[in-house]
Coordinates of C-alpha atoms and ligand atoms in Angstrom, one line a residue:
Chain A
M1 CA 0.4 0.1 -0.1
A2 CA 1.3 3.3 -0.9
E3 CA 2.6 5.5 1.7
P4 CA -0.1 8.0 3.3
V5 CA 0.1 11.7 1.8
L6 CA -1.7 12.8 5.1
A7 CA -1.6 11.2 8.3
I8 CA -3.2 12.0 11.3
S9 CA -2.8 9.9 14.8
E10 CA -4.5 10.0 18.0
L11 CA -5.8 13.9 17.6
R12 CA -7.1 15.3 20.5
K13 CA -9.4 19.0 20.7
T14 CA -11.3 20.2 23.5
F15 CA -13.3 23.6 23.7
G16 CA -13.6 23.7 28.0
A17 CA -15.5 20.1 28.7
L18 CA -16.2 19.7 25.7
K19 CA -14.5 16.7 23.4
A20 CA -14.4 18.1 19.8
T21 CA -12.0 15.8 18.5
D22 CA -11.5 13.0 20.7
G23 CA -8.4 10.7 19.6
V24 CA -9.4 10.9 16.2
S25 CA -6.6 8.6 13.5
L26 CA -6.8 8.8 10.1
D27 CA -5.2 8.8 7.3
L28 CA -5.4 9.8 3.5
R29 CA -3.7 8.4 0.4
P30 CA -2.8 9.0 -2.9
G31 CA -5.6 9.1 -5.7
E32 CA -8.2 8.5 -3.4
I33 CA -11.4 10.5 -1.6
H34 CA -11.1 9.5 1.7
A35 CA -15.2 11.0 3.0
L36 CA -15.1 12.6 6.3
I37 CA -19.3 12.5 7.6
G38 CA -21.1 12.6 10.5
P39 CA -24.0 14.6 12.2
N40 CA -23.9 18.3 13.1
G41 CA -21.4 19.4 15.7
A42 CA -20.0 15.7 15.1
G43 CA -16.3 17.9 14.7
K44 CA -15.5 17.6 11.2
T45 CA -14.6 21.4 11.1
T46 CA -12.5 21.7 14.0
L47 CA -10.5 18.7 12.2
I48 CA -10.6 20.3 9.4
N49 CA -9.0 23.1 11.0
Q50 CA -6.0 21.6 13.2
I51 CA -5.0 19.9 9.6
A52 CA -4.8 23.0 7.6
G53 CA -3.3 24.9 11.3
T54 CA -5.8 27.3 12.0
L55 CA -6.3 25.9 15.6
K56 CA -3.9 23.8 17.5
P57 CA -4.7 20.6 18.7
D58 CA -4.1 19.7 22.3
A59 CA -2.4 16.1 21.8
G60 CA -2.0 14.3 18.7
S61 CA 0.3 14.3 15.5
I62 CA -0.1 15.4 11.8
R63 CA 2.2 14.4 9.4
F64 CA 1.8 15.5 5.5
D65 CA 4.1 14.6 2.5
G66 CA 6.7 13.1 4.9
A67 CA 7.0 15.4 7.6
D68 CA 5.4 16.4 10.9
I69 CA 3.9 19.7 10.2
G70 CA 2.6 20.2 14.0
G71 CA 4.5 22.9 14.7
L72 CA 3.8 25.1 11.4
G73 CA 1.7 27.8 11.2
V74 CA -1.2 28.2 8.4
A75 CA 0.6 29.5 5.7
E76 CA 3.8 27.2 5.6
R77 CA 1.1 24.5 5.8
A78 CA -0.8 26.1 2.6
R79 CA 2.9 26.7 1.0
R80 CA 3.6 23.2 1.3
G81 CA 0.7 21.6 -0.2
L82 CA -2.6 21.8 1.8
G83 CA -5.6 22.9 0.3
R84 CA -8.6 23.5 2.1
T85 CA -11.6 25.2 1.4
F86 CA -13.8 26.8 4.3
Q87 CA -17.3 25.8 5.2
V88 CA -18.2 29.5 5.2
S89 CA -16.6 30.6 2.6
S90 CA -13.7 32.6 3.4
L91 CA -12.6 35.1 0.5
A92 CA -11.5 38.7 -0.1
P93 CA -15.1 40.0 -0.8
E94 CA -14.1 43.4 -2.2
F95 CA -11.6 41.8 -4.9
S96 CA -12.6 39.9 -8.3
A97 CA -13.1 36.2 -8.5
L98 CA -9.9 36.3 -10.5
R99 CA -7.6 38.5 -7.8
N100 CA -8.7 35.9 -5.1
V101 CA -7.1 33.6 -7.1
M102 CA -4.2 35.4 -8.4
L103 CA -3.2 35.6 -4.8
A104 CA -3.0 31.7 -4.1
V105 CA -0.6 31.8 -7.8
Q106 CA 1.6 35.1 -6.6
S107 CA 2.5 33.0 -3.8
V108 CA 3.1 29.7 -5.3
Q109 CA 5.9 32.4 -7.4
G110 CA 7.6 32.8 -4.1
S111 CA 7.4 36.0 -2.9
S112 CA 4.8 38.9 -2.3
F113 CA 7.4 41.1 -1.8
R114 CA 7.4 42.4 -5.2
F115 CA 6.7 46.5 -5.2
F116 CA 6.5 47.8 -9.0
R117 CA 5.0 45.7 -11.1
P118 CA 1.0 46.1 -11.3
V119 CA -0.8 42.5 -10.9
M120 CA -3.1 43.4 -13.4
R121 CA -0.7 43.5 -16.3
D122 CA 1.2 40.2 -15.3
R123 CA 0.3 37.3 -17.4
S124 CA 2.0 35.2 -15.3
L125 CA -0.3 35.9 -12.6
T126 CA -3.7 35.9 -14.2
E127 CA -3.4 33.6 -17.1
P128 CA -3.0 30.5 -14.2
A129 CA -5.4 32.0 -12.3
M130 CA -7.8 32.6 -15.0
A131 CA -7.2 28.7 -16.3
A132 CA -8.1 27.6 -12.5
L133 CA -11.5 29.5 -12.8
E134 CA -12.3 28.4 -15.7
R135 CA -11.9 24.6 -14.9
V136 CA -14.6 24.9 -12.5
G137 CA -16.6 26.7 -14.3
L138 CA -16.5 30.4 -13.6
G139 CA -14.3 31.5 -16.0
A140 CA -17.4 33.9 -17.4
R141 CA -17.4 35.5 -13.8
A142 CA -14.2 36.2 -13.1
H143 CA -13.9 39.9 -12.8
L144 CA -17.2 40.2 -10.3
P145 CA -16.3 40.9 -6.7
A146 CA -16.4 38.4 -4.8
S147 CA -19.3 39.7 -2.7
E148 CA -21.3 39.9 -5.8
L149 CA -21.4 36.0 -6.4
S150 CA -23.6 33.2 -5.3
H151 CA -22.8 31.3 -2.7
G152 CA -22.0 28.0 -4.8
E153 CA -19.9 30.2 -6.8
R154 CA -17.8 31.4 -3.9
R155 CA -17.4 28.0 -3.1
Q156 CA -15.9 27.4 -6.8
I157 CA -13.9 30.3 -6.0
E158 CA -12.1 28.6 -2.8
I159 CA -11.6 25.5 -5.3
A160 CA -10.2 27.0 -8.1
I161 CA -7.8 28.9 -5.3
A162 CA -6.9 25.3 -3.8
L163 CA -6.0 24.1 -7.7
A164 CA -4.0 27.2 -8.5
L165 CA -2.2 26.3 -5.0
G166 CA -1.3 23.2 -6.7
S167 CA -2.1 21.3 -3.4
K168 CA -1.1 18.0 -2.6
A169 CA -3.6 16.9 -0.9
F170 CA -7.5 19.0 -0.9
L171 CA -9.2 19.9 2.5
L172 CA -13.0 20.3 1.6
D173 CA -15.5 21.3 3.8
E174 CA -18.7 20.9 2.5
P175 CA -18.1 22.1 -0.6
M176 CA -21.6 21.0 -2.3
A177 CA -23.6 23.3 0.0
G178 CA -25.3 25.9 -1.5
M179 CA -25.0 24.7 -4.7
G180 CA -28.5 23.4 -6.2
P181 CA -28.5 19.9 -7.8
E182 CA -27.3 20.6 -11.0
G183 CA -24.2 22.5 -9.4
S184 CA -23.9 19.8 -7.1
K185 CA -23.9 16.9 -9.9
R186 CA -21.0 18.9 -12.2
L187 CA -18.8 19.5 -8.9
T188 CA -19.2 15.3 -8.5
E189 CA -17.7 15.1 -11.9
F190 CA -15.2 17.0 -11.0
L191 CA -13.9 16.0 -7.7
D192 CA -14.1 12.5 -9.2
G193 CA -11.5 13.8 -11.8
L194 CA -9.6 15.8 -9.5
R195 CA -8.8 12.8 -7.3
A196 CA -5.5 11.9 -9.8
E197 CA -4.1 15.2 -9.1
A198 CA -4.3 15.2 -5.3
P199 CA -6.2 13.2 -2.3
I200 CA -9.2 14.7 -1.1
L201 CA -10.4 14.7 2.8
L202 CA -14.2 15.5 1.9
V203 CA -16.7 17.2 4.6
E204 CA -19.7 16.4 3.1
H205 CA -23.7 15.8 4.2
D206 CA -24.8 14.7 0.9
M207 CA -24.8 11.3 0.8
N208 CA -25.0 10.6 -2.8
A209 CA -22.2 12.7 -3.5
V210 CA -20.4 10.7 -0.8
F211 CA -21.6 6.9 -1.8
A212 CA -20.6 8.1 -5.6
L213 CA -17.3 9.5 -4.9
A214 CA -15.6 8.2 -1.5
D215 CA -13.0 5.2 -1.5
R216 CA -13.2 5.1 2.0
I217 CA -15.6 7.2 4.4
T218 CA -14.6 7.8 8.3
V219 CA -17.7 8.3 10.8
L220 CA -17.5 11.2 13.3
D221 CA -19.5 11.0 16.6
Y222 CA -19.2 13.5 19.1
G223 CA -15.7 13.9 18.2
R224 CA -14.8 10.3 17.9
V225 CA -14.7 8.1 15.1
I226 CA -17.2 5.5 15.5
A227 CA -16.3 3.6 11.7
T228 CA -14.2 3.7 8.7
G229 CA -14.7 1.7 5.5
T230 CA -15.8 1.6 2.7
A231 CA -18.9 2.9 1.3
D232 CA -20.7 -0.4 1.3
E233 CA -19.2 -1.6 4.9
I234 CA -20.4 1.9 6.0
R235 CA -24.1 1.8 4.5
I236 CA -24.7 -1.3 6.8
N237 CA -23.2 -0.2 9.8
P238 CA -25.8 -0.3 12.5
E239 CA -23.7 1.8 14.7
V240 CA -23.5 4.4 12.0
R241 CA -26.9 4.3 10.9
R242 CA -27.8 5.2 14.5
A243 CA -25.6 8.0 15.0
Y244 CA -25.8 9.4 11.2
L245 CA -27.6 7.9 8.9
G246 CA -30.8 7.0 9.9
D247 CA -33.3 5.3 7.3
E248 CA -32.0 7.4 4.6
A249 CA -28.9 5.0 3.4
Chain B
M1 CA -10.3 56.3 -21.1
A2 CA -9.2 57.3 -17.9
S3 CA -11.6 56.9 -15.3
R4 CA -13.6 60.0 -13.4
E5 CA -11.3 59.3 -10.0
T6 CA -8.0 59.5 -12.7
L7 CA -9.4 62.7 -14.0
L8 CA -10.1 64.2 -10.8
N9 CA -6.7 63.1 -9.8
I10 CA -4.7 65.2 -12.4
G11 CA -7.3 68.2 -11.9
L12 CA -6.3 68.2 -7.8
A13 CA -3.1 67.8 -9.1
L14 CA -2.9 70.8 -11.0
L15 CA -4.5 73.0 -8.9
L16 CA -2.1 71.9 -5.9
L17 CA 0.5 73.1 -8.3
V18 CA -1.4 76.1 -10.4
L19 CA -2.5 78.0 -7.8
P20 CA 0.5 78.6 -5.5
V21 CA 2.7 80.0 -8.7
I22 CA -0.3 82.3 -9.4
A23 CA -0.5 83.5 -5.6
N24 CA 3.3 83.6 -5.8
Y25 CA 2.9 86.0 -8.8
S26 CA 0.4 88.2 -7.8
G27 CA 2.3 88.4 -4.7
E28 CA 0.1 86.7 -2.1
P29 CA 3.4 84.5 -0.7
F30 CA 1.1 83.5 1.9
Y31 CA -0.7 81.7 0.0
V32 CA 2.3 79.6 -1.1
T33 CA 3.0 78.7 2.2
L34 CA -0.6 77.5 2.8
A35 CA 0.3 75.3 -0.2
T36 CA 3.2 73.9 1.1
R37 CA 1.3 72.9 4.3
I38 CA -0.7 71.0 2.3
A39 CA 1.6 69.3 0.2
I40 CA 3.6 68.4 3.2
L41 CA 0.3 67.2 4.8
S42 CA -0.9 65.1 2.0
L43 CA 3.2 63.6 2.0
A44 CA 2.4 62.3 5.7
A45 CA -0.8 61.3 5.0
V46 CA 0.0 59.5 2.0
G47 CA 2.5 57.1 4.5
L48 CA -0.8 57.0 6.8
N49 CA -2.6 56.1 3.7
L50 CA -0.7 52.7 2.9
A51 CA -1.0 51.7 6.6
L52 CA -4.4 52.5 6.9
G53 CA -6.1 52.8 3.6
L54 CA -4.3 49.5 2.0
G55 CA -3.6 47.7 5.3
G56 CA -6.5 48.5 7.6
L57 CA -4.1 49.1 10.5
V58 CA -5.0 52.1 12.2
S59 CA -2.4 53.7 13.3
F60 CA -3.1 56.6 16.3
G61 CA 0.8 56.8 16.6
H62 CA 1.9 58.3 13.3
A63 CA 3.2 61.4 14.8
A64 CA 6.3 59.7 16.4
F65 CA 7.0 58.9 12.7
F66 CA 6.4 62.7 11.6
G67 CA 7.9 64.1 15.0
I68 CA 11.3 61.8 14.4
G69 CA 11.8 62.9 10.8
G70 CA 11.4 66.7 12.3
Y71 CA 13.7 65.8 14.5
A72 CA 16.2 64.5 12.3
A73 CA 16.0 67.8 10.4
G74 CA 15.9 70.2 13.5
I75 CA 19.1 68.2 15.0
L76 CA 21.0 67.5 12.2
A77 CA 20.8 71.4 11.4
T78 CA 21.4 72.6 15.1
H79 CA 24.9 70.5 14.8
A80 CA 25.5 71.9 11.1
F81 CA 24.7 75.8 12.8
S82 CA 27.0 74.7 16.1
G83 CA 29.7 72.6 14.4
D84 CA 29.7 70.3 17.2
P85 CA 30.1 66.5 15.8
L86 CA 26.8 64.7 16.3
I87 CA 27.8 60.8 17.2
F88 CA 30.7 59.1 16.1
G89 CA 32.2 62.3 15.2
L90 CA 29.9 62.3 12.4
P91 CA 28.9 66.1 11.8
G92 CA 25.8 67.8 11.6
T93 CA 24.2 68.6 8.1
K94 CA 22.2 71.4 6.1
Q95 CA 21.7 69.4 2.8
M96 CA 18.2 68.5 2.7
L97 CA 18.9 65.3 0.7
I98 CA 20.9 63.7 3.5
I99 CA 18.4 65.3 5.8
W100 CA 15.7 63.2 3.9
I101 CA 17.7 59.9 4.3
V102 CA 18.3 60.2 7.6
A103 CA 15.1 60.9 8.4
I104 CA 13.4 58.1 6.9
A105 CA 16.1 55.6 8.2
A106 CA 15.1 56.8 11.8
G107 CA 11.3 56.6 10.4
G108 CA 11.6 53.1 9.3
L109 CA 13.4 52.2 12.4
A110 CA 11.4 53.3 14.6
A111 CA 8.4 51.6 12.7
L112 CA 10.2 48.4 12.5
L113 CA 10.7 48.6 16.1
I114 CA 6.7 49.7 16.9
G115 CA 5.5 47.4 14.5
L116 CA 7.2 44.5 15.6
I117 CA 5.1 44.8 18.4
T118 CA 1.7 46.6 17.7
L119 CA 1.2 44.6 14.8
R120 CA 0.7 41.2 16.9
T121 CA -2.5 43.3 18.3
S122 CA -5.6 44.3 16.3
G123 CA -8.8 46.3 16.4
V124 CA -8.8 48.7 19.4
Y125 CA -5.5 46.9 21.0
F126 CA -3.4 48.4 18.0
I127 CA -4.7 51.6 18.0
M128 CA -4.2 52.1 21.9
I129 CA -0.8 50.4 21.2
T130 CA 0.0 53.1 18.7
L131 CA -0.7 55.7 20.5
A132 CA 1.2 54.5 23.6
F133 CA 4.3 53.7 21.5
A134 CA 4.1 57.7 20.1
Q135 CA 3.0 59.4 23.5
M136 CA 6.3 57.4 24.9
I137 CA 8.5 59.2 22.4
F138 CA 6.6 62.7 22.7
Y139 CA 7.4 62.4 26.7
F140 CA 11.0 61.5 26.0
A141 CA 11.2 64.9 23.5
I142 CA 9.5 66.8 26.1
S143 CA 11.9 65.6 28.7
W144 CA 15.2 65.9 27.2
P145 CA 16.9 69.2 27.4
A146 CA 19.6 68.7 24.8
Y147 CA 17.4 69.3 22.1
G148 CA 15.1 72.1 23.4
G149 CA 12.8 70.0 25.4
E150 CA 9.5 71.0 25.9
D151 CA 9.9 74.7 23.9
G152 CA 11.2 73.2 20.8
L153 CA 14.4 73.3 18.5
P154 CA 14.5 76.0 16.3
I155 CA 16.3 75.6 12.8
Y156 CA 18.2 79.2 12.5
V157 CA 17.9 79.1 8.5
R158 CA 15.9 76.5 6.1
N159 CA 18.3 74.0 4.9
A160 CA 19.7 73.4 2.0
F161 CA 18.9 71.8 -1.6
P162 CA 21.2 71.6 -4.8
G163 CA 20.6 74.4 -7.1
V164 CA 17.6 75.8 -5.2
N165 CA 17.0 78.5 -3.2
T166 CA 14.9 76.8 -0.2
L167 CA 14.5 80.6 1.4
K168 CA 12.1 81.7 -1.5
P169 CA 8.4 80.3 -0.5
L170 CA 8.0 79.2 -4.2
S171 CA 11.0 77.3 -4.7
Y172 CA 10.7 75.5 -1.3
F173 CA 7.2 74.5 -2.2
L174 CA 8.0 73.1 -6.0
V175 CA 10.6 71.0 -3.6
C176 CA 7.6 69.6 -1.6
Y177 CA 5.7 69.2 -4.6
A178 CA 8.2 67.1 -6.1
L179 CA 8.2 64.8 -3.1
L180 CA 5.1 64.6 -2.6
A181 CA 4.5 63.7 -6.6
V182 CA 7.2 60.9 -5.6
G183 CA 5.4 59.3 -3.1
L184 CA 1.9 59.3 -5.1
V185 CA 3.7 57.7 -7.6
L186 CA 5.1 55.0 -5.0
F187 CA 1.9 54.7 -3.6
K188 CA 0.3 54.0 -6.7
L189 CA 3.0 51.3 -7.8
F190 CA 3.0 49.0 -4.1
Q191 CA -0.9 49.3 -4.5
D192 CA -0.9 47.7 -7.8
S193 CA 1.8 45.0 -7.0
R194 CA 2.1 41.7 -5.4
F195 CA 3.1 43.3 -2.5
G196 CA -0.6 46.0 -2.8
A197 CA -2.5 42.8 -3.5
A198 CA -1.3 40.7 0.1
L199 CA -1.6 44.1 2.1
Q200 CA -5.2 44.9 0.4
A201 CA -6.3 41.1 0.7
A202 CA -5.1 41.0 4.4
R203 CA -7.0 44.0 5.5
Q204 CA -10.5 42.0 3.8
N205 CA -9.7 38.6 5.1
E206 CA -6.4 37.5 7.2
V207 CA -7.5 33.8 7.4
R208 CA -8.0 33.7 3.4
V209 CA -4.4 35.4 2.8
A210 CA -2.4 32.6 5.5
S211 CA -4.4 29.9 3.5
V212 CA -2.9 30.9 0.4
G213 CA 0.3 30.4 2.1
I214 CA 1.3 34.4 2.4
P215 CA 1.8 35.4 5.8
P216 CA 0.1 38.3 6.8
Y217 CA 2.2 39.8 9.7
R218 CA 5.5 40.3 7.6
I219 CA 3.3 41.7 4.3
R220 CA 1.7 44.3 7.3
L221 CA 4.8 45.0 8.9
V222 CA 6.8 46.1 5.9
A223 CA 3.9 48.2 4.9
F224 CA 3.9 49.4 8.5
V225 CA 8.1 50.6 8.2
I226 CA 7.5 52.0 4.9
S227 CA 4.5 53.8 5.9
G228 CA 6.3 55.3 8.9
M229 CA 9.4 56.3 6.0
F230 CA 6.9 58.3 4.3
T231 CA 5.5 60.1 7.4
A232 CA 9.1 60.9 8.9
V233 CA 10.4 62.7 5.1
A234 CA 6.7 64.8 5.8
G235 CA 7.8 65.7 9.3
A236 CA 11.5 67.0 7.4
L237 CA 9.8 69.1 5.4
F238 CA 7.4 70.2 8.1
A239 CA 10.2 71.1 10.1
D240 CA 12.3 72.9 7.3
L241 CA 8.6 75.0 6.3
N242 CA 8.3 76.2 10.0
R243 CA 12.3 76.4 10.9
F244 CA 11.4 74.6 13.8
V245 CA 10.3 71.3 15.5
S246 CA 8.4 71.2 18.9
P247 CA 7.0 68.2 20.8
S248 CA 3.7 69.4 19.3
M249 CA 4.9 67.1 16.3
L250 CA 4.6 64.1 18.2
S251 CA 1.5 64.6 20.1
W252 CA -1.4 62.5 19.6
Q253 CA -3.3 65.5 18.5
M254 CA -1.1 65.2 15.1
S255 CA -1.6 61.1 14.9
G256 CA -5.5 62.4 15.2
E257 CA -5.2 65.1 12.1
L258 CA -3.7 62.6 10.0
I259 CA -6.2 60.0 10.3
V260 CA -8.7 62.9 10.2
L261 CA -7.4 63.8 6.7
I262 CA -7.7 60.6 5.4
I263 CA -11.1 60.0 6.5
L264 CA -11.8 63.5 5.1
G265 CA -10.3 62.7 1.5
G266 CA -11.3 59.1 1.3
V267 CA -9.6 56.1 3.1
G268 CA -7.4 54.2 0.7
R269 CA -7.9 56.1 -2.5
L270 CA -4.8 57.5 -3.8
F271 CA -5.6 61.3 -3.8
G272 CA -7.5 60.8 -1.0
P273 CA -4.8 62.4 1.6
V274 CA -4.2 65.4 -0.7
A275 CA -8.5 66.3 -1.3
G276 CA -8.3 66.0 2.5
A277 CA -5.4 67.8 3.5
A278 CA -6.7 70.6 1.2
L279 CA -9.7 70.7 3.0
F280 CA -8.8 70.7 6.2
V281 CA -6.1 73.4 5.6
L282 CA -8.1 75.5 3.8
L283 CA -10.8 75.4 6.7
E284 CA -8.7 75.7 9.6
H285 CA -7.4 79.0 7.6
W286 CA -11.2 80.3 6.9
L287 CA -12.8 79.5 9.8
G288 CA -10.1 80.0 12.2
G289 CA -9.8 83.5 10.8
I290 CA -14.0 83.7 12.1
T291 CA -13.8 81.8 14.9
E292 CA -11.6 80.1 17.4
R293 CA -13.6 77.1 17.6
W294 CA -13.6 76.2 13.9
Q295 CA -12.6 72.9 15.0
F296 CA -16.2 72.5 16.1
F297 CA -17.1 72.4 12.6
L298 CA -14.3 70.6 11.1
G299 CA -16.2 67.9 14.2
L300 CA -19.5 68.3 11.8
I301 CA -18.1 68.1 8.3
L302 CA -16.1 64.8 9.6
L303 CA -19.3 63.3 10.9
G304 CA -21.1 64.2 8.1
V305 CA -18.5 61.9 5.8
V306 CA -18.3 59.2 8.5
L307 CA -22.3 58.9 8.2
F308 CA -23.3 60.0 4.7
A309 CA -19.7 59.8 2.4
R310 CA -17.7 57.0 3.6
G311 CA -15.4 57.1 0.5
G312 CA -14.3 60.6 1.7
L313 CA -14.3 63.5 -0.7
I314 CA -12.6 61.2 -3.3
G315 CA -15.7 58.8 -3.2
L316 CA -18.1 61.8 -3.1
I317 CA -16.9 62.9 -6.5
A318 CA -15.7 59.6 -7.9
G319 CA -17.6 57.1 -6.6
R320 CA -16.9 53.7 -5.1
A321 CA -13.3 52.4 -5.5
R322 CA -12.9 49.5 -7.7
H323 CA -10.4 46.5 -8.0
G324 CA -9.3 45.1 -11.4
Ligands
ATP401 N1 -13.9 27.5 18.7 C1 -14.7 27.0 19.3 N2 -15.3 27.5 20.9 C2 -15.4 26.5 21.3 N3 -16.5 25.8 20.9 C3 -16.3 24.8 19.3 C4 -15.7 26.0 18.7 N4 -15.7 25.5 17.7 C5 -16.6 24.7 17.4 N5 -17.3 24.4 19.0 C6 -17.9 23.2 19.0 O1 -17.2 22.1 18.5 C7 -18.3 21.0 18.3 C8 -17.8 20.8 17.2 O2 -17.6 21.5 16.0 P1 -18.0 21.7 14.5 O3 -18.0 22.7 14.0 O4 -16.2 20.9 14.4 O5 -19.0 20.6 13.8 P2 -19.2 20.2 12.0 O6 -18.8 18.5 12.7 O7 -17.9 20.7 11.6 O8 -20.1 20.7 12.1 P3 -21.6 21.1 10.9 O9 -21.9 19.9 10.4 O10 -22.6 21.6 11.8 O11 -20.6 21.7 10.2 C9 -19.6 21.7 18.2 O12 -20.2 21.6 19.2 C10 -18.7 23.2 18.3 O13 -20.5 23.8 19.0
MG402 MG1 -18.7 22.1 10.1

């Protein structure tokens, strides 16, 4: 079996008395989509935040691309290839979609300490950014301010940013939310192809998408992993049905 | 096709150049001095506009850099006058070019030290701690007798610039105007550059900037240092205009004035500081001639801007700012 790209082990995080992450271990292997599901408040976003570096775990380790990244800040983790999207999209609202993505391109190219060349006339920035937006189907909306785009479109910008970063792993927090059935279907197809570029840790409530895409599924409940397995194994797992899926699956 | 804001900016730049020339040749040198004040305060506020307008860093301590630039001019001129060596046996100087370099270096260093600490905070804490640093420097200047203490430091003869008779009001105005022009060009370049993109994005959403791999702290620190340099060189010009530097240049009122200029003119707009400084100085002149309480009316105008014209004068005339 291939060496995992991302491996977290025994991660713990408490908020006061609440165990938001309670000894979670999981990994992400090359080429796979690993879905992370669980009821509201189970601790999925909290886990993503610890992997991306926006939250510090109380204990446990995170290895990415062969190195322990537990001590690194958000920016350094992103530079090493962790591309994340936010459950509530997080963009520079005054900037156009294009300028939001160009920020990722300029980061990949190295220095932001360049003071004289106008970015909008710099094709080494605009072209890769435009290409990333076109891949997610947002080319025609590239010049609108992020604040004027729909929820679904802002989601897509975030994915374009992760693409432009040349991410080695994607952490996607509910990318389907606010998409509508047509959009979800297109995004499902897109993510299906994307796993060949880099593996995806996919947090998602849309079970159709999860069962269509996931090579493996991990189920969280009250901060603990209650099951890990293939889609079929998870579908018939009695504890998962009780805690989360109900009779829907 | 030039945008409305570009046309407005060109108009303002021409007005600020042409009116003092006309005033000078119609025997009204006082208005030349007024225009020089506008140019210098504009430059100081262009510096603050980098931090505050582009970076969202509401520094309530920029008088520190303004005053440091002023004292650089005053101290160097004093030593040149007396012939006493400054430090390490180095002499003072009357050359503005050297004075400006010293002012920029001193202002930049102070901004680096202050920024290293203050930029770890944000919001109200940032405002208060920048104020605290500026007050420390203010009280230091007051209690340091070697350079005038509370009474300030006179510059007996305005410092020199090669090939220019700086004693003539119009000539000195042109020197200041040229420096303001350089400041505005640099601001525009920075604004449109990669650095400016990261800085403006960090103002809008710090987490976003970090999440693409750019550390916001470092971007802001560099912006704060450059900002301090601009304001310091303006301080040196101001000292030479008044031929006097005193702790009042370091006061919190001065810091507040710079913020007011930017809000009046338009936060983050290229010519916001120019429009704001012109309005401020002209109000001070006209209203100040009518009533001691002119700042009451300034307050009313400021209130009007904050409530009804968020983009300041520039925003009122040219509309909302657009980012490519
Ligand atoms: N910063 C915080 N401080 C205190 N409690 C928090 C914080 N962040 C999250 N929590 C709590 O931790 C638990 C896990 O939250 P989290 O957002 O990770 O859930 P989630 O699985 O992503 O839920 P959802 O499906 O609704 O997005 C919740 O009970 C939440 O209220
Ligand atoms: Mg969540």
